mmCIF file of C-alpha atoms in Angstrom:
data_model
loop_
_atom_site.group_PDB
_atom_site.id
_atom_site.type_symbol
_atom_site.label_atom_id
_atom_site.label_comp_id
_atom_site.label_asym_id
_atom_site.label_seq_id
_atom_site.Cartn_x
_atom_site.Cartn_y
_atom_site.Cartn_z
ATOM 1 C CA MET A 1 102.891 -7.829 109.072
ATOM 2 C CA ASN A 2 99.557 -6.423 107.879
ATOM 3 C CA SER A 3 97.102 -9.096 106.789
ATOM 4 C CA LEU A 4 94.109 -9.011 104.464
ATOM 5 C CA TYR A 5 90.812 -7.794 105.899
ATOM 6 C CA PRO A 6 87.248 -7.111 104.669
ATOM 7 C CA LEU A 7 87.425 -4.417 101.996
ATOM 8 C CA LYS A 8 85.140 -1.488 101.230
ATOM 9 C CA PHE A 9 85.501 0.614 98.102
ATOM 10 C CA LYS A 10 84.830 4.154 96.940
ATOM 11 C CA PRO A 11 81.540 4.293 95.002
ATOM 12 C CA ILE A 12 81.664 4.963 91.254
ATOM 13 C CA PHE A 13 78.656 7.062 90.223
ATOM 14 C CA LYS A 14 77.080 6.891 86.748
ATOM 15 C CA ASP A 15 74.905 9.654 85.301
ATOM 16 C CA LYS A 16 72.214 8.024 83.128
ATOM 17 C CA ILE A 17 69.447 9.483 80.988
ATOM 18 C CA TRP A 18 66.967 7.342 82.955
ATOM 19 C CA GLY A 19 68.478 7.883 86.424
ATOM 20 C CA GLY A 20 66.927 9.482 89.504
ATOM 21 C CA GLN A 21 67.744 10.652 93.032
ATOM 22 C CA LYS A 22 67.254 7.520 95.184
ATOM 23 C CA ILE A 23 70.980 6.741 95.353
ATOM 24 C CA ARG A 24 71.159 9.936 97.421
ATOM 25 C CA THR A 25 67.780 9.978 99.180
ATOM 26 C CA GLU A 26 67.441 6.261 100.051
ATOM 27 C CA LEU A 27 71.021 4.963 100.076
ATOM 28 C CA GLY A 28 72.597 8.117 101.506
ATOM 29 C CA MET A 29 75.338 8.501 98.898
ATOM 30 C CA ASP A 30 76.404 11.946 97.708
ATOM 31 C CA PHE A 31 76.885 11.856 93.929
ATOM 32 C CA GLY A 32 77.951 15.482 93.806
ATOM 33 C CA ASN A 33 76.964 17.693 90.900
ATOM 34 C CA LEU A 34 75.571 14.966 88.670
ATOM 35 C CA PRO A 35 71.998 15.830 87.591
ATOM 36 C CA ASN A 36 70.962 12.296 88.487
ATOM 37 C CA CYS A 37 72.535 8.956 89.311
ATOM 38 C CA GLY A 38 71.296 5.873 87.509
ATOM 39 C CA GLU A 39 73.951 3.501 88.816
ATOM 40 C CA VAL A 40 76.537 3.320 91.574
ATOM 41 C CA TRP A 41 79.192 0.641 91.131
ATOM 42 C CA VAL A 42 80.261 -0.475 94.605
ATOM 43 C CA ILE A 43 82.576 -3.343 93.558
ATOM 44 C CA SER A 44 84.091 -3.355 90.076
ATOM 45 C CA GLY A 45 87.010 -4.910 88.265
ATOM 46 C CA VAL A 46 85.853 -3.561 84.884
ATOM 47 C CA GLU A 47 88.778 -2.059 82.980
ATOM 48 C CA GLY A 48 88.715 1.719 83.325
ATOM 49 C CA ASN A 49 86.263 1.493 86.236
ATOM 50 C CA GLU A 50 88.271 -0.442 88.824
ATOM 51 C CA SER A 51 87.126 0.028 92.412
ATOM 52 C CA VAL A 52 89.529 1.740 94.819
ATOM 53 C CA VAL A 53 89.784 0.636 98.461
ATOM 54 C CA GLU A 54 88.594 3.212 100.996
ATOM 55 C CA ASN A 55 89.354 1.468 104.324
ATOM 56 C CA GLY A 56 92.430 0.156 106.104
ATOM 57 C CA PHE A 57 96.098 0.058 105.112
ATOM 58 C CA LEU A 58 95.237 -0.859 101.493
ATOM 59 C CA GLN A 59 93.315 2.393 101.029
ATOM 60 C CA GLY A 60 93.927 3.835 97.556
ATOM 61 C CA ASN A 61 94.733 0.510 95.882
ATOM 62 C CA GLU A 62 92.679 -0.742 92.938
ATOM 63 C CA LEU A 63 90.838 -4.045 93.238
ATOM 64 C CA ASN A 64 92.523 -5.811 90.314
ATOM 65 C CA GLU A 65 95.938 -4.745 91.640
ATOM 66 C CA LEU A 66 95.117 -6.464 94.917
ATOM 67 C CA VAL A 67 94.047 -9.621 93.090
ATOM 68 C CA GLU A 68 97.430 -9.622 91.341
ATOM 69 C CA VAL A 69 99.296 -9.246 94.639
ATOM 70 C CA TYR A 70 97.238 -11.461 96.955
ATOM 71 C CA MET A 71 95.945 -13.972 94.383
ATOM 72 C CA GLY A 72 94.160 -16.929 95.994
ATOM 73 C CA ASP A 73 94.352 -15.395 99.478
ATOM 74 C CA LEU A 74 91.944 -12.724 98.264
ATOM 75 C CA VAL A 75 89.693 -14.474 95.749
ATOM 76 C CA GLY A 76 90.294 -18.204 96.352
ATOM 77 C CA GLU A 77 92.729 -20.516 94.599
ATOM 78 C CA LYS A 78 90.301 -22.022 92.071
ATOM 79 C CA ILE A 79 88.972 -18.574 91.186
ATOM 80 C CA PHE A 80 92.431 -17.081 90.690
ATOM 81 C CA ASP A 81 93.371 -20.024 88.471
ATOM 82 C CA LYS A 82 90.305 -19.367 86.299
ATOM 83 C CA PHE A 83 90.130 -15.562 86.162
ATOM 84 C CA GLY A 84 93.682 -14.416 86.831
ATOM 85 C CA ASN A 85 94.031 -10.779 87.867
ATOM 86 C CA GLU A 86 90.492 -9.699 86.956
ATOM 87 C CA PHE A 87 87.933 -9.694 89.767
ATOM 88 C CA PRO A 88 85.059 -11.785 88.342
ATOM 89 C CA LEU A 89 81.953 -9.974 89.638
ATOM 90 C CA LEU A 90 80.490 -6.486 89.340
ATOM 91 C CA ILE A 91 78.121 -5.201 92.052
ATOM 92 C CA LYS A 92 75.847 -2.217 91.415
ATOM 93 C CA PHE A 93 72.864 -0.380 92.799
ATOM 94 C CA ILE A 94 70.484 0.927 90.139
ATOM 95 C CA ASP A 95 67.865 3.683 90.437
ATOM 96 C CA ALA A 96 65.486 3.694 87.481
ATOM 97 C CA ASN A 97 63.445 6.891 87.152
ATOM 98 C CA ASP A 98 62.445 5.900 83.604
ATOM 99 C CA TRP A 99 62.588 2.771 81.471
ATOM 100 C CA LEU A 100 66.050 1.446 80.727
ATOM 101 C CA SER A 101 66.572 0.341 77.162
ATOM 102 C CA VAL A 102 65.295 -3.060 76.076
ATOM 103 C CA GLN A 103 68.554 -4.970 75.847
ATOM 104 C CA VAL A 104 70.359 -8.284 75.870
ATOM 105 C CA HIS A 105 73.827 -9.474 76.891
ATOM 106 C CA PRO A 106 76.077 -12.072 75.228
ATOM 107 C CA ASP A 107 77.004 -15.358 76.871
ATOM 108 C CA ASP A 108 80.607 -16.419 77.463
ATOM 109 C CA ALA A 109 80.929 -18.256 74.149
ATOM 110 C CA LEU A 110 79.775 -15.280 72.086
ATOM 111 C CA ALA A 111 81.894 -12.899 74.159
ATOM 112 C CA VAL A 112 84.984 -15.004 73.490
ATOM 113 C CA LYS A 113 84.132 -15.176 69.772
ATOM 114 C CA ARG A 114 83.817 -11.385 69.666
ATOM 115 C CA ARG A 115 86.877 -10.879 71.889
ATOM 116 C CA ILE A 116 85.032 -8.815 74.494
ATOM 117 C CA GLY A 117 85.977 -10.707 77.664
ATOM 118 C CA GLN A 118 83.243 -12.419 79.681
ATOM 119 C CA GLY A 119 79.585 -12.745 78.915
ATOM 120 C CA LYS A 120 77.046 -11.125 81.205
ATOM 121 C CA THR A 121 74.680 -13.127 83.363
ATOM 122 C CA GLU A 122 73.104 -11.073 86.135
ATOM 123 C CA MET A 123 70.421 -10.948 88.806
ATOM 124 C CA TRP A 124 68.355 -8.220 90.431
ATOM 125 C CA TYR A 125 67.227 -7.876 94.036
ATOM 126 C CA THR A 126 64.599 -5.156 94.521
ATOM 127 C CA LEU A 127 65.238 -2.827 97.472
ATOM 128 C CA GLY A 128 62.179 -0.758 96.697
ATOM 129 C CA ALA A 129 59.501 -0.312 94.046
ATOM 130 C CA ASP A 130 56.874 2.364 93.499
ATOM 131 C CA SER A 131 53.269 1.304 92.966
ATOM 132 C CA ASN A 132 52.528 -0.178 89.527
ATOM 133 C CA THR A 133 56.221 -0.709 88.805
ATOM 134 C CA GLN A 134 57.027 -3.211 86.076
ATOM 135 C CA LEU A 135 60.032 -4.680 84.321
ATOM 136 C CA ILE A 136 60.559 -6.707 81.156
ATOM 137 C CA SER A 137 62.008 -10.205 81.198
ATOM 138 C CA GLY A 138 61.806 -12.466 78.157
ATOM 139 C CA PHE A 139 58.947 -12.936 75.713
ATOM 140 C CA ASN A 140 55.191 -13.284 76.347
ATOM 141 C CA CYS A 141 54.597 -15.802 73.547
ATOM 142 C CA GLU A 142 56.409 -18.529 71.632
ATOM 143 C CA MET A 143 59.144 -16.784 69.716
ATOM 144 C CA ASP A 144 61.648 -17.368 66.908
ATOM 145 C CA LYS A 145 64.118 -15.208 65.049
ATOM 146 C CA GLU A 146 61.802 -14.512 62.083
ATOM 147 C CA THR A 147 58.859 -13.420 64.248
ATOM 148 C CA TYR A 148 61.142 -11.258 66.369
ATOM 149 C CA LEU A 149 62.621 -9.535 63.295
ATOM 150 C CA LYS A 150 59.123 -8.911 61.889
ATOM 151 C CA HIS A 151 58.070 -7.116 65.088
ATOM 152 C CA LEU A 152 61.355 -5.196 65.218
ATOM 153 C CA LYS A 153 60.956 -4.043 61.605
ATOM 154 C CA GLU A 154 57.334 -2.998 62.179
ATOM 155 C CA SER A 155 58.275 -1.083 65.381
ATOM 156 C CA ASN A 156 55.958 -3.108 67.612
ATOM 157 C CA LEU A 157 58.563 -5.010 69.609
ATOM 158 C CA LYS A 158 56.763 -4.012 72.823
ATOM 159 C CA ASP A 159 53.856 -6.296 71.912
ATOM 160 C CA ILE A 160 55.890 -9.510 72.292
ATOM 161 C CA LEU A 161 57.754 -8.691 75.513
ATOM 162 C CA ASN A 162 56.874 -10.140 78.920
ATOM 163 C CA TYR A 163 56.009 -7.539 81.562
ATOM 164 C CA GLU A 164 56.282 -8.430 85.263
ATOM 165 C CA ASP A 165 54.870 -6.516 88.236
ATOM 166 C CA VAL A 166 57.577 -5.731 90.790
ATOM 167 C CA LYS A 167 57.551 -5.214 94.539
ATOM 168 C CA LYS A 168 60.163 -4.905 97.288
ATOM 169 C CA ASP A 169 62.313 -8.042 97.843
ATOM 170 C CA ASP A 170 61.504 -9.514 94.422
ATOM 171 C CA VAL A 171 64.337 -11.322 92.640
ATOM 172 C CA PHE A 172 64.805 -11.737 88.896
ATOM 173 C CA PHE A 173 67.567 -13.878 87.422
ATOM 174 C CA ILE A 174 68.652 -12.651 83.977
ATOM 175 C CA PRO A 175 70.890 -15.191 82.247
ATOM 176 C CA ALA A 176 72.897 -14.056 79.243
ATOM 177 C CA GLY A 177 70.644 -14.071 76.189
ATOM 178 C CA ARG A 178 67.437 -12.986 77.924
ATOM 179 C CA VAL A 179 65.856 -9.805 76.568
ATOM 180 C CA HIS A 180 65.094 -7.476 79.484
ATOM 181 C CA ALA A 181 64.539 -3.932 80.737
ATOM 182 C CA ILE A 182 64.215 -2.332 84.169
ATOM 183 C CA GLY A 183 61.157 -0.133 84.577
ATOM 184 C CA PRO A 184 60.677 3.237 86.315
ATOM 185 C CA GLY A 185 60.264 3.270 90.089
ATOM 186 C CA MET A 186 62.759 0.493 90.909
ATOM 187 C CA LEU A 187 65.739 0.653 93.260
ATOM 188 C CA LEU A 188 67.709 -2.564 93.046
ATOM 189 C CA ALA A 189 70.972 -4.348 93.681
ATOM 190 C CA GLU A 190 72.518 -5.982 90.626
ATOM 191 C CA ILE A 191 74.998 -8.850 90.769
ATOM 192 C CA GLN A 192 76.656 -9.716 87.469
ATOM 193 C CA GLN A 193 79.696 -11.036 85.716
ATOM 194 C CA THR A 194 82.483 -8.542 85.150
ATOM 195 C CA SER A 195 81.345 -7.176 81.815
ATOM 196 C CA ASP A 196 80.022 -3.869 80.536
ATOM 197 C CA THR A 197 78.716 -5.233 77.227
ATOM 198 C CA THR A 198 75.099 -4.306 76.520
ATOM 199 C CA TYR A 199 73.276 -4.641 73.205
ATOM 200 C CA ARG A 200 70.409 -2.138 73.051
ATOM 201 C CA ILE A 201 67.463 -3.312 70.994
ATOM 202 C CA TYR A 202 64.967 -0.525 71.678
ATOM 203 C CA ASP A 203 65.271 2.735 73.646
ATOM 204 C CA TRP A 204 61.672 3.971 73.800
ATOM 205 C CA ASP A 205 62.312 6.552 71.034
ATOM 206 C CA ARG A 206 64.239 8.760 73.479
ATOM 207 C CA VAL A 207 66.493 11.590 72.333
ATOM 208 C CA ASP A 208 68.932 13.834 74.173
ATOM 209 C CA GLU A 209 68.873 17.631 74.377
ATOM 210 C CA LYS A 210 70.260 17.739 70.806
ATOM 211 C CA GLY A 211 67.534 15.461 69.483
ATOM 212 C CA VAL A 212 69.895 12.499 69.076
ATOM 213 C CA GLY A 213 68.936 9.003 70.164
ATOM 214 C CA ARG A 214 71.330 6.530 71.761
ATOM 215 C CA ASP A 215 72.985 3.937 69.572
ATOM 216 C CA LEU A 216 71.157 0.657 69.036
ATOM 217 C CA HIS A 217 72.841 -2.701 68.473
ATOM 218 C CA THR A 218 70.113 -4.703 66.779
ATOM 219 C CA ASP A 219 72.500 -6.648 64.526
ATOM 220 C CA GLU A 220 74.945 -7.501 67.332
ATOM 221 C CA ALA A 221 72.028 -8.544 69.556
ATOM 222 C CA LEU A 222 70.565 -11.045 67.116
ATOM 223 C CA ASP A 223 73.100 -13.812 67.795
ATOM 224 C CA ALA A 224 72.883 -13.188 71.546
ATOM 225 C CA ILE A 225 69.112 -13.544 72.051
ATOM 226 C CA ASP A 226 67.579 -16.651 73.602
ATOM 227 C CA PHE A 227 64.159 -16.855 71.905
ATOM 228 C CA GLU A 228 62.749 -19.601 74.146
ATOM 229 C CA LYS A 229 59.671 -18.568 76.147
ATOM 230 C CA LYS A 230 59.931 -19.548 79.831
ATOM 231 C CA LYS A 231 57.099 -20.707 82.090
ATOM 232 C CA SER A 232 58.126 -18.267 84.819
ATOM 233 C CA TYR A 233 60.526 -15.339 84.987
ATOM 234 C CA LYS A 234 60.418 -14.356 88.654
ATOM 235 C CA THR A 235 62.693 -16.186 91.115
ATOM 236 C CA THR A 236 60.998 -17.662 94.165
ATOM 237 C CA TYR A 237 62.983 -18.211 97.359
ATOM 238 C CA LYS A 238 62.610 -18.742 101.099
ATOM 239 C CA SER A 239 63.590 -16.034 103.555
ATOM 240 C CA ASP A 240 63.550 -17.754 106.937
ATOM 241 C CA ILE A 241 64.649 -15.457 109.745
ATOM 242 C CA ASN A 242 68.113 -15.980 111.270
ATOM 243 C CA SER A 243 69.261 -18.373 108.585
ATOM 244 C CA THR A 244 71.007 -18.302 105.222
ATOM 245 C CA ASN A 245 68.598 -18.896 102.326
ATOM 246 C CA GLU A 246 69.677 -19.703 98.772
ATOM 247 C CA VAL A 247 68.250 -17.304 96.189
ATOM 248 C CA VAL A 248 70.206 -17.912 92.973
ATOM 249 C CA LYS A 249 72.677 -20.664 92.153
ATOM 250 C CA CYS A 250 74.300 -20.741 88.732
ATOM 251 C CA ASP A 251 77.762 -21.395 87.324
ATOM 252 C CA LYS A 252 78.584 -17.656 87.430
ATOM 253 C CA PHE A 253 77.748 -16.927 91.090
ATOM 254 C CA ILE A 254 75.760 -18.066 94.103
ATOM 255 C CA THR A 255 73.590 -15.579 95.983
ATOM 256 C CA ASN A 256 71.998 -16.181 99.388
ATOM 257 C CA ILE A 257 69.920 -13.867 101.540
ATOM 258 C CA VAL A 258 70.577 -13.511 105.259
ATOM 259 C CA ASP A 259 67.515 -12.071 107.041
ATOM 260 C CA PHE A 260 68.302 -11.815 110.748
ATOM 261 C CA ASP A 261 67.796 -10.118 114.101
ATOM 262 C CA ASN A 262 70.273 -12.261 116.089
ATOM 263 C CA THR A 263 74.005 -12.856 115.684
ATOM 264 C CA ILE A 264 74.918 -15.315 112.929
ATOM 265 C CA TYR A 265 78.227 -17.200 112.902
ATOM 266 C CA LYS A 266 79.630 -18.096 109.494
ATOM 267 C CA ASP A 267 82.281 -20.703 108.659
ATOM 268 C CA LEU A 268 83.561 -19.779 105.180
ATOM 269 C CA GLU A 269 86.645 -21.984 105.037
ATOM 270 C CA ALA A 270 85.255 -24.679 102.712
ATOM 271 C CA LEU A 271 84.163 -22.204 100.031
ATOM 272 C CA ASP A 272 87.641 -21.427 98.619
ATOM 273 C CA SER A 273 86.132 -18.124 97.472
ATOM 274 C CA PHE A 274 85.892 -14.497 98.450
ATOM 275 C CA VAL A 275 82.467 -13.626 99.889
ATOM 276 C CA ILE A 276 80.657 -10.372 99.177
ATOM 277 C CA TYR A 277 78.116 -9.041 101.669
ATOM 278 C CA ILE A 278 75.689 -6.445 100.297
ATOM 279 C CA GLY A 279 73.548 -4.401 102.681
ATOM 280 C CA VAL A 280 69.927 -4.236 101.550
ATOM 281 C CA GLU A 281 68.220 -3.460 104.871
ATOM 282 C CA GLY A 282 69.364 -2.236 108.300
ATOM 283 C CA ASP A 283 72.927 -2.072 109.649
ATOM 284 C CA THR A 284 75.216 -5.012 110.372
ATOM 285 C CA ILE A 285 78.540 -5.310 112.185
ATOM 286 C CA LEU A 286 80.826 -7.884 110.550
ATOM 287 C CA ILE A 287 83.459 -9.202 112.977
ATOM 288 C CA TRP A 288 86.576 -11.210 112.115
ATOM 289 C CA ASP A 289 89.652 -12.177 114.143
ATOM 290 C CA ASP A 290 91.399 -8.828 113.702
ATOM 291 C CA GLY A 291 88.568 -6.309 113.768
ATOM 292 C CA GLU A 292 85.091 -5.291 112.732
ATOM 293 C CA ILE A 293 83.385 -3.320 109.979
ATOM 294 C CA LYS A 294 79.874 -1.915 109.543
ATOM 295 C CA ILE A 295 77.713 -2.739 106.522
ATOM 296 C CA SER A 296 74.795 -0.378 105.929
ATOM 297 C CA LYS A 297 72.089 -0.422 103.289
ATOM 298 C CA GLY A 298 73.728 0.410 99.960
ATOM 299 C CA GLU A 299 77.201 -0.827 100.941
ATOM 300 C CA ALA A 300 79.155 -3.896 99.879
ATOM 301 C CA VAL A 301 82.181 -5.572 101.480
ATOM 302 C CA ILE A 302 84.531 -8.227 100.130
ATOM 303 C CA VAL A 303 85.613 -10.782 102.731
ATOM 304 C CA PRO A 304 88.906 -12.289 101.456
ATOM 305 C CA ALA A 305 89.060 -16.038 100.949
ATOM 306 C CA LEU A 306 91.700 -16.496 103.683
ATOM 307 C CA ILE A 307 89.274 -15.280 106.363
ATOM 308 C CA SER A 308 87.498 -18.428 107.469
ATOM 309 C CA GLN A 309 85.348 -17.358 110.431
ATOM 310 C CA ILE A 310 83.130 -14.284 110.832
ATOM 311 C CA GLU A 311 80.215 -13.079 112.928
ATOM 312 C CA LEU A 312 77.329 -10.984 111.598
ATOM 313 C CA ILE A 313 75.672 -8.865 114.288
ATOM 314 C CA PRO A 314 72.527 -6.927 113.288
ATOM 315 C CA LYS A 315 72.009 -3.551 114.942
ATOM 316 C CA THR A 316 68.315 -3.881 114.042
ATOM 317 C CA THR A 317 66.567 -6.468 111.883
ATOM 318 C CA SER A 318 68.837 -6.575 108.841
ATOM 319 C CA LYS A 319 69.129 -8.185 105.445
ATOM 320 C CA LEU A 320 72.323 -8.989 103.567
ATOM 321 C CA LEU A 321 72.924 -10.573 100.216
ATOM 322 C CA GLU A 322 75.785 -13.088 100.428
ATOM 323 C CA VAL A 323 77.567 -13.705 97.134
ATOM 324 C CA TYR A 324 80.417 -16.002 96.152
ATOM 325 C CA LEU A 325 81.623 -18.280 93.349
#
């Protein structure tokens, strides 16, 4: 009988007004005739954009179908009990050739109230950044709803936003409710809840070839925004070589970074969760009892929950993001 194995999926390419060419030039993915590619979804359970397996005997099956069939063996018993047949995380790579819209995402409570599924907490890991690259995360001063609305009405929202300089390997955690925007020159991996709900607040006065701007959602965003100013917006973490280092831990996901040049043995049995490995540098061979699979920069693999022991062998010095619930 065929048993579950680490799964790779066909990439889902997204043409975006702000997208560039780095998905092709730096990650080696062919996005065909699209003029640009702003996002590639490498693991998705989002309705209408479900990932399709590209390796092994399950090739051609959609991810959520496999969750329905294999249940806890694939995702972990506690996770299947909570999320049912929907895979709970969405993994993307994003190439920003221009500013993304200033936006915010709802939390779980607001999403339930509005009947739009899950909220959207996310994090970014920077694979590369051009010189002078910046992003927006949160506010640069003490903020409240009235002050925010005054700046929005007077079209000077940019004056109250917090800009952060960005370099390779930087991490930013973006909980639901935090106003944010990715800036031009960034190539990043995004880990998020399974949700495609985005409330655009400001889109830099852009218009398409017909002179039409994208829709804004300023009213919907108002109840979603967390107005509290934070002391720091960038995530600090250790990256000790040949060890697993925690980067982000929240109730939506845990992300570690594995930076290594020697074989690492992993015991995953106690997690009761699938584990996603995302290649952000170099090439890695992942070995389990029944076989092996290569993870290159720009690829992601789901290791099913029933696989308890694996080896990670770097072909050169490599970095992986390790994600689970």
